[in-house]
Amino acid sequence: MNKKEKIILFGASRGGENFIKHNKTQYDILAIADNDEKRWGSLLEGLKVINPKDILKYDFDNIYITSQWVDSITYQLADDFKIPLENIKIPKKSSLKESFKPFEHVETLKFARESLCKITQFLSNHNIIAIVDSGTALGIFRDKDLIKWDDDIDFAIDSKDFEKLISLVDGLRTILPKNEYSKWKLEVISLSNDDVCLSLELQSSDLNMLKEFEISLQKRTIKDGLSHLDSSAGIFYAPALYFEKYERVEFFDGFVYLPYKVDDFLTFMYGNYKEPKKDTSIENYDNRVVQKKRNIKSFDVSKRVIL
């Protein structure tokens, strides 16, 4: 009988929680390290959240980084604790998400399309342009649909409109699609007390009838000719022109806004985006800033549920 790989996770986030749910039988997960001292001593999926300084107290095989700040954490592990790079692992993006490929499920895909169009229309009615971003933009431009093996929907919201977006959450909640299996959880994510993302998490009472997925409306700030994705704390950026303007396109029973010069944007972000890649990690993004030191801002992540 093969022994399970003994691992420690680094990142007591939703990604870490999902990794545990998907892999609890595959690995012997010993603990979860996190830089946020407010989480130390708490439990996530029954596992203790520890101070990174306590990692070396454990007899582990590898450390899996379940946070978007993979470079900063890799630097911390290698520099502070002398963990060999071969023992630091970056899991695939899909293992950090609620569901595996929810858009392969026909009814969930229809639900997601409707959600995308209704959010775009609602915000447009309130003079907010929600531009589809990242993999959502890729699917709509390349495939004329959401990518079947994707797992979320990404919107970019200009920083000047983000406070207004938060003020509209009650109205936004009323227009979100609903059925007998669905429930929406709305949550604001902040970095160092700065609101950077409105998360709309679809929860399902029957995963055979409706899969779960997340919609992220993320703040982008334009500065010095660049559009910075604020929730990434410096990891992701793009030339500002892609988000200073937009391209409206029809999408099923509605419309969406794509980044300006979308072909150039997708090339900047993914390289050869026309070649589909079914399973990626954060390291596969061409527009990622590789951080060579610890990102202190990433230590202070907070969330508040909007009831």
mmCIF file of C-alpha atoms in Angstrom, residues 19-173:
data_model
loop_
_atom_site.group_PDB
_atom_site.id
_atom_site.type_symbol
_atom_site.label_atom_id
_atom_site.label_comp_id
_atom_site.label_asym_id
_atom_site.label_seq_id
_atom_site.Cartn_x
_atom_site.Cartn_y
_atom_site.Cartn_z
ATOM 1 C CA PHE A 19 -8.133 22.184 -2.663
ATOM 2 C CA ILE A 20 -8.856 20.348 0.586
ATOM 3 C CA LYS A 21 -12.372 19.393 -0.545
ATOM 4 C CA HIS A 22 -11.087 18.028 -3.852
ATOM 5 C CA ASN A 23 -7.958 16.291 -2.522
ATOM 6 C CA LYS A 24 -8.603 15.196 1.066
ATOM 7 C CA THR A 25 -8.367 11.504 0.140
ATOM 8 C CA GLN A 26 -5.386 11.889 -2.190
ATOM 9 C CA TYR A 27 -3.013 13.617 0.241
ATOM 10 C CA ASP A 28 -2.210 13.562 3.932
ATOM 11 C CA ILE A 29 -2.733 17.291 4.556
ATOM 12 C CA LEU A 30 -1.018 18.216 7.816
ATOM 13 C CA ALA A 31 -1.822 21.925 8.218
ATOM 14 C CA ILE A 32 -2.350 25.202 6.380
ATOM 15 C CA ALA A 33 0.141 28.044 6.681
ATOM 16 C CA ASP A 34 -0.966 31.627 6.154
ATOM 17 C CA ASN A 35 0.641 35.046 6.556
ATOM 18 C CA ASP A 36 -2.504 36.559 8.066
ATOM 19 C CA GLU A 37 -1.964 36.341 11.822
ATOM 20 C CA LYS A 38 -5.714 36.800 12.424
ATOM 21 C CA ARG A 39 -6.223 33.290 11.021
ATOM 22 C CA TRP A 40 -3.580 31.508 13.102
ATOM 23 C CA GLY A 41 -5.115 28.886 15.365
ATOM 24 C CA SER A 42 -8.395 28.751 13.442
ATOM 25 C CA LEU A 43 -9.605 25.735 11.485
ATOM 26 C CA LEU A 44 -10.272 25.423 7.764
ATOM 27 C CA GLU A 45 -12.074 22.238 6.747
ATOM 28 C CA GLY A 46 -10.953 20.787 10.079
ATOM 29 C CA LEU A 47 -7.276 21.618 9.534
ATOM 30 C CA LYS A 48 -5.288 24.018 11.704
ATOM 31 C CA VAL A 49 -4.099 27.323 10.232
ATOM 32 C CA ILE A 50 -0.534 27.941 11.376
ATOM 33 C CA ASN A 51 2.103 30.653 11.450
ATOM 34 C CA PRO A 52 4.514 30.034 8.534
ATOM 35 C CA LYS A 53 7.321 29.948 11.108
ATOM 36 C CA ASP A 54 5.822 26.678 12.401
ATOM 37 C CA ILE A 55 6.157 24.872 9.059
ATOM 38 C CA LEU A 56 9.501 23.349 9.980
ATOM 39 C CA LYS A 57 7.937 21.684 13.035
ATOM 40 C CA TYR A 58 6.152 19.277 10.672
ATOM 41 C CA ASP A 59 7.470 16.212 8.877
ATOM 42 C CA PHE A 60 6.211 16.960 5.362
ATOM 43 C CA ASP A 61 7.093 15.936 1.812
ATOM 44 C CA ASN A 62 5.998 19.051 -0.085
ATOM 45 C CA ILE A 63 4.303 22.412 0.298
ATOM 46 C CA TYR A 64 1.441 23.335 -2.063
ATOM 47 C CA ILE A 65 0.769 27.046 -2.560
ATOM 48 C CA THR A 66 -2.998 27.618 -2.617
ATOM 49 C CA SER A 67 -2.758 31.392 -3.007
ATOM 50 C CA GLN A 68 -2.445 33.674 -6.033
ATOM 51 C CA TRP A 69 0.780 35.139 -4.606
ATOM 52 C CA VAL A 70 2.861 32.156 -5.682
ATOM 53 C CA ASP A 71 6.085 34.066 -6.367
ATOM 54 C CA SER A 72 6.043 36.038 -3.135
ATOM 55 C CA ILE A 73 5.340 32.893 -1.098
ATOM 56 C CA THR A 74 7.925 30.838 -2.985
ATOM 57 C CA TYR A 75 10.503 33.516 -2.173
ATOM 58 C CA GLN A 76 9.429 33.481 1.481
ATOM 59 C CA LEU A 77 9.664 29.692 1.759
ATOM 60 C CA ALA A 78 13.016 29.465 0.010
ATOM 61 C CA ASP A 79 14.622 32.510 1.626
ATOM 62 C CA ASP A 80 13.261 32.391 5.179
ATOM 63 C CA PHE A 81 12.904 28.647 5.705
ATOM 64 C CA LYS A 82 15.372 27.242 3.153
ATOM 65 C CA ILE A 83 12.729 24.992 1.603
ATOM 66 C CA PRO A 84 14.167 23.501 -1.627
ATOM 67 C CA LEU A 85 12.333 24.708 -4.736
ATOM 68 C CA GLU A 86 11.604 21.128 -5.783
ATOM 69 C CA ASN A 87 9.483 20.766 -2.630
ATOM 70 C CA ILE A 88 7.339 23.812 -3.431
ATOM 71 C CA LYS A 89 4.401 22.905 -5.691
ATOM 72 C CA ILE A 90 1.904 25.051 -7.623
ATOM 73 C CA PRO A 91 -1.436 23.236 -8.114
ATOM 74 C CA LYS A 92 -3.558 23.539 -11.228
ATOM 75 C CA LYS A 93 -6.107 26.346 -11.173
ATOM 76 C CA SER A 94 -9.032 23.906 -11.414
ATOM 77 C CA SER A 95 -8.146 22.273 -8.078
ATOM 78 C CA LEU A 96 -8.588 25.635 -6.321
ATOM 79 C CA LYS A 97 -12.102 26.240 -7.647
ATOM 80 C CA GLU A 98 -15.544 25.277 -6.318
ATOM 81 C CA SER A 99 -16.433 22.907 -9.150
ATOM 82 C CA PHE A 100 -14.503 21.121 -11.845
ATOM 83 C CA LYS A 101 -15.545 22.544 -15.230
ATOM 84 C CA PRO A 102 -19.087 23.677 -14.326
ATOM 85 C CA PHE A 103 -19.692 25.048 -17.828
ATOM 86 C CA GLU A 104 -19.533 21.545 -19.304
ATOM 87 C CA HIS A 105 -22.926 21.097 -17.617
ATOM 88 C CA VAL A 106 -25.542 22.323 -20.115
ATOM 89 C CA GLU A 107 -27.998 23.875 -17.661
ATOM 90 C CA THR A 108 -25.217 25.543 -15.677
ATOM 91 C CA LEU A 109 -23.774 27.017 -18.881
ATOM 92 C CA LYS A 110 -27.176 28.505 -19.757
ATOM 93 C CA PHE A 111 -27.439 29.889 -16.221
ATOM 94 C CA ALA A 112 -23.960 31.431 -16.505
ATOM 95 C CA ARG A 113 -24.693 33.054 -19.884
ATOM 96 C CA GLU A 114 -27.872 34.571 -18.490
ATOM 97 C CA SER A 115 -26.028 35.821 -15.414
ATOM 98 C CA LEU A 116 -23.341 37.455 -17.528
ATOM 99 C CA CYS A 117 -25.843 39.265 -19.753
ATOM 100 C CA LYS A 118 -28.098 40.402 -16.907
ATOM 101 C CA ILE A 119 -25.188 41.820 -14.904
ATOM 102 C CA THR A 120 -23.841 43.644 -17.959
ATOM 103 C CA GLN A 121 -27.258 45.131 -18.754
ATOM 104 C CA PHE A 122 -28.023 46.123 -15.158
ATOM 105 C CA LEU A 123 -24.712 47.906 -14.671
ATOM 106 C CA SER A 124 -24.923 49.541 -18.096
ATOM 107 C CA ASN A 125 -28.324 50.944 -17.082
ATOM 108 C CA HIS A 126 -26.496 52.572 -14.159
ATOM 109 C CA ASN A 127 -23.693 53.932 -16.375
ATOM 110 C CA ILE A 128 -21.113 51.356 -15.293
ATOM 111 C CA ILE A 129 -19.295 49.507 -18.061
ATOM 112 C CA ALA A 130 -18.432 45.994 -16.868
ATOM 113 C CA ILE A 131 -15.796 44.719 -19.307
ATOM 114 C CA VAL A 132 -15.324 40.954 -19.444
ATOM 115 C CA ASP A 133 -11.761 40.065 -18.503
ATOM 116 C CA SER A 134 -9.279 37.191 -18.594
ATOM 117 C CA GLY A 135 -10.671 33.780 -19.570
ATOM 118 C CA THR A 136 -14.194 35.136 -19.994
ATOM 119 C CA ALA A 137 -12.991 37.568 -22.665
ATOM 120 C CA LEU A 138 -10.942 34.777 -24.240
ATOM 121 C CA GLY A 139 -13.911 32.434 -24.554
ATOM 122 C CA ILE A 140 -16.320 35.025 -25.908
ATOM 123 C CA PHE A 141 -13.855 36.296 -28.522
ATOM 124 C CA ARG A 142 -12.329 32.970 -29.581
ATOM 125 C CA ASP A 143 -15.189 30.511 -29.058
ATOM 126 C CA LYS A 144 -18.212 32.861 -29.088
ATOM 127 C CA ASP A 145 -19.167 31.354 -25.730
ATOM 128 C CA LEU A 146 -17.852 30.711 -22.238
ATOM 129 C CA ILE A 147 -15.003 28.207 -22.293
ATOM 130 C CA LYS A 148 -16.437 24.795 -21.439
ATOM 131 C CA TRP A 149 -13.553 23.907 -19.114
ATOM 132 C CA ASP A 150 -13.466 27.303 -17.406
ATOM 133 C CA ASP A 151 -14.870 27.695 -13.910
ATOM 134 C CA ASP A 152 -15.718 31.354 -13.334
ATOM 135 C CA ILE A 153 -16.723 34.658 -14.927
ATOM 136 C CA ASP A 154 -14.471 37.706 -14.702
ATOM 137 C CA PHE A 155 -15.486 41.350 -15.054
ATOM 138 C CA ALA A 156 -13.266 44.433 -14.859
ATOM 139 C CA ILE A 157 -14.740 47.529 -13.182
ATOM 140 C CA ASP A 158 -12.965 50.874 -13.453
ATOM 141 C CA SER A 159 -11.808 52.157 -10.067
ATOM 142 C CA LYS A 160 -13.855 55.358 -10.402
ATOM 143 C CA ASP A 161 -17.027 53.226 -10.591
ATOM 144 C CA PHE A 162 -16.228 50.635 -7.938
ATOM 145 C CA GLU A 163 -17.740 52.438 -4.958
ATOM 146 C CA LYS A 164 -20.916 52.967 -6.993
ATOM 147 C CA LEU A 165 -20.950 49.248 -7.843
ATOM 148 C CA ILE A 166 -20.919 48.350 -4.145
ATOM 149 C CA SER A 167 -23.803 50.764 -3.534
ATOM 150 C CA LEU A 168 -25.862 48.892 -6.152
ATOM 151 C CA VAL A 169 -25.551 45.396 -4.673
ATOM 152 C CA ASP A 170 -29.146 45.226 -3.442
ATOM 153 C CA GLY A 171 -30.446 45.956 -6.921
ATOM 154 C CA LEU A 172 -27.885 43.646 -8.492
ATOM 155 C CA ARG A 173 -29.018 40.784 -6.279
#
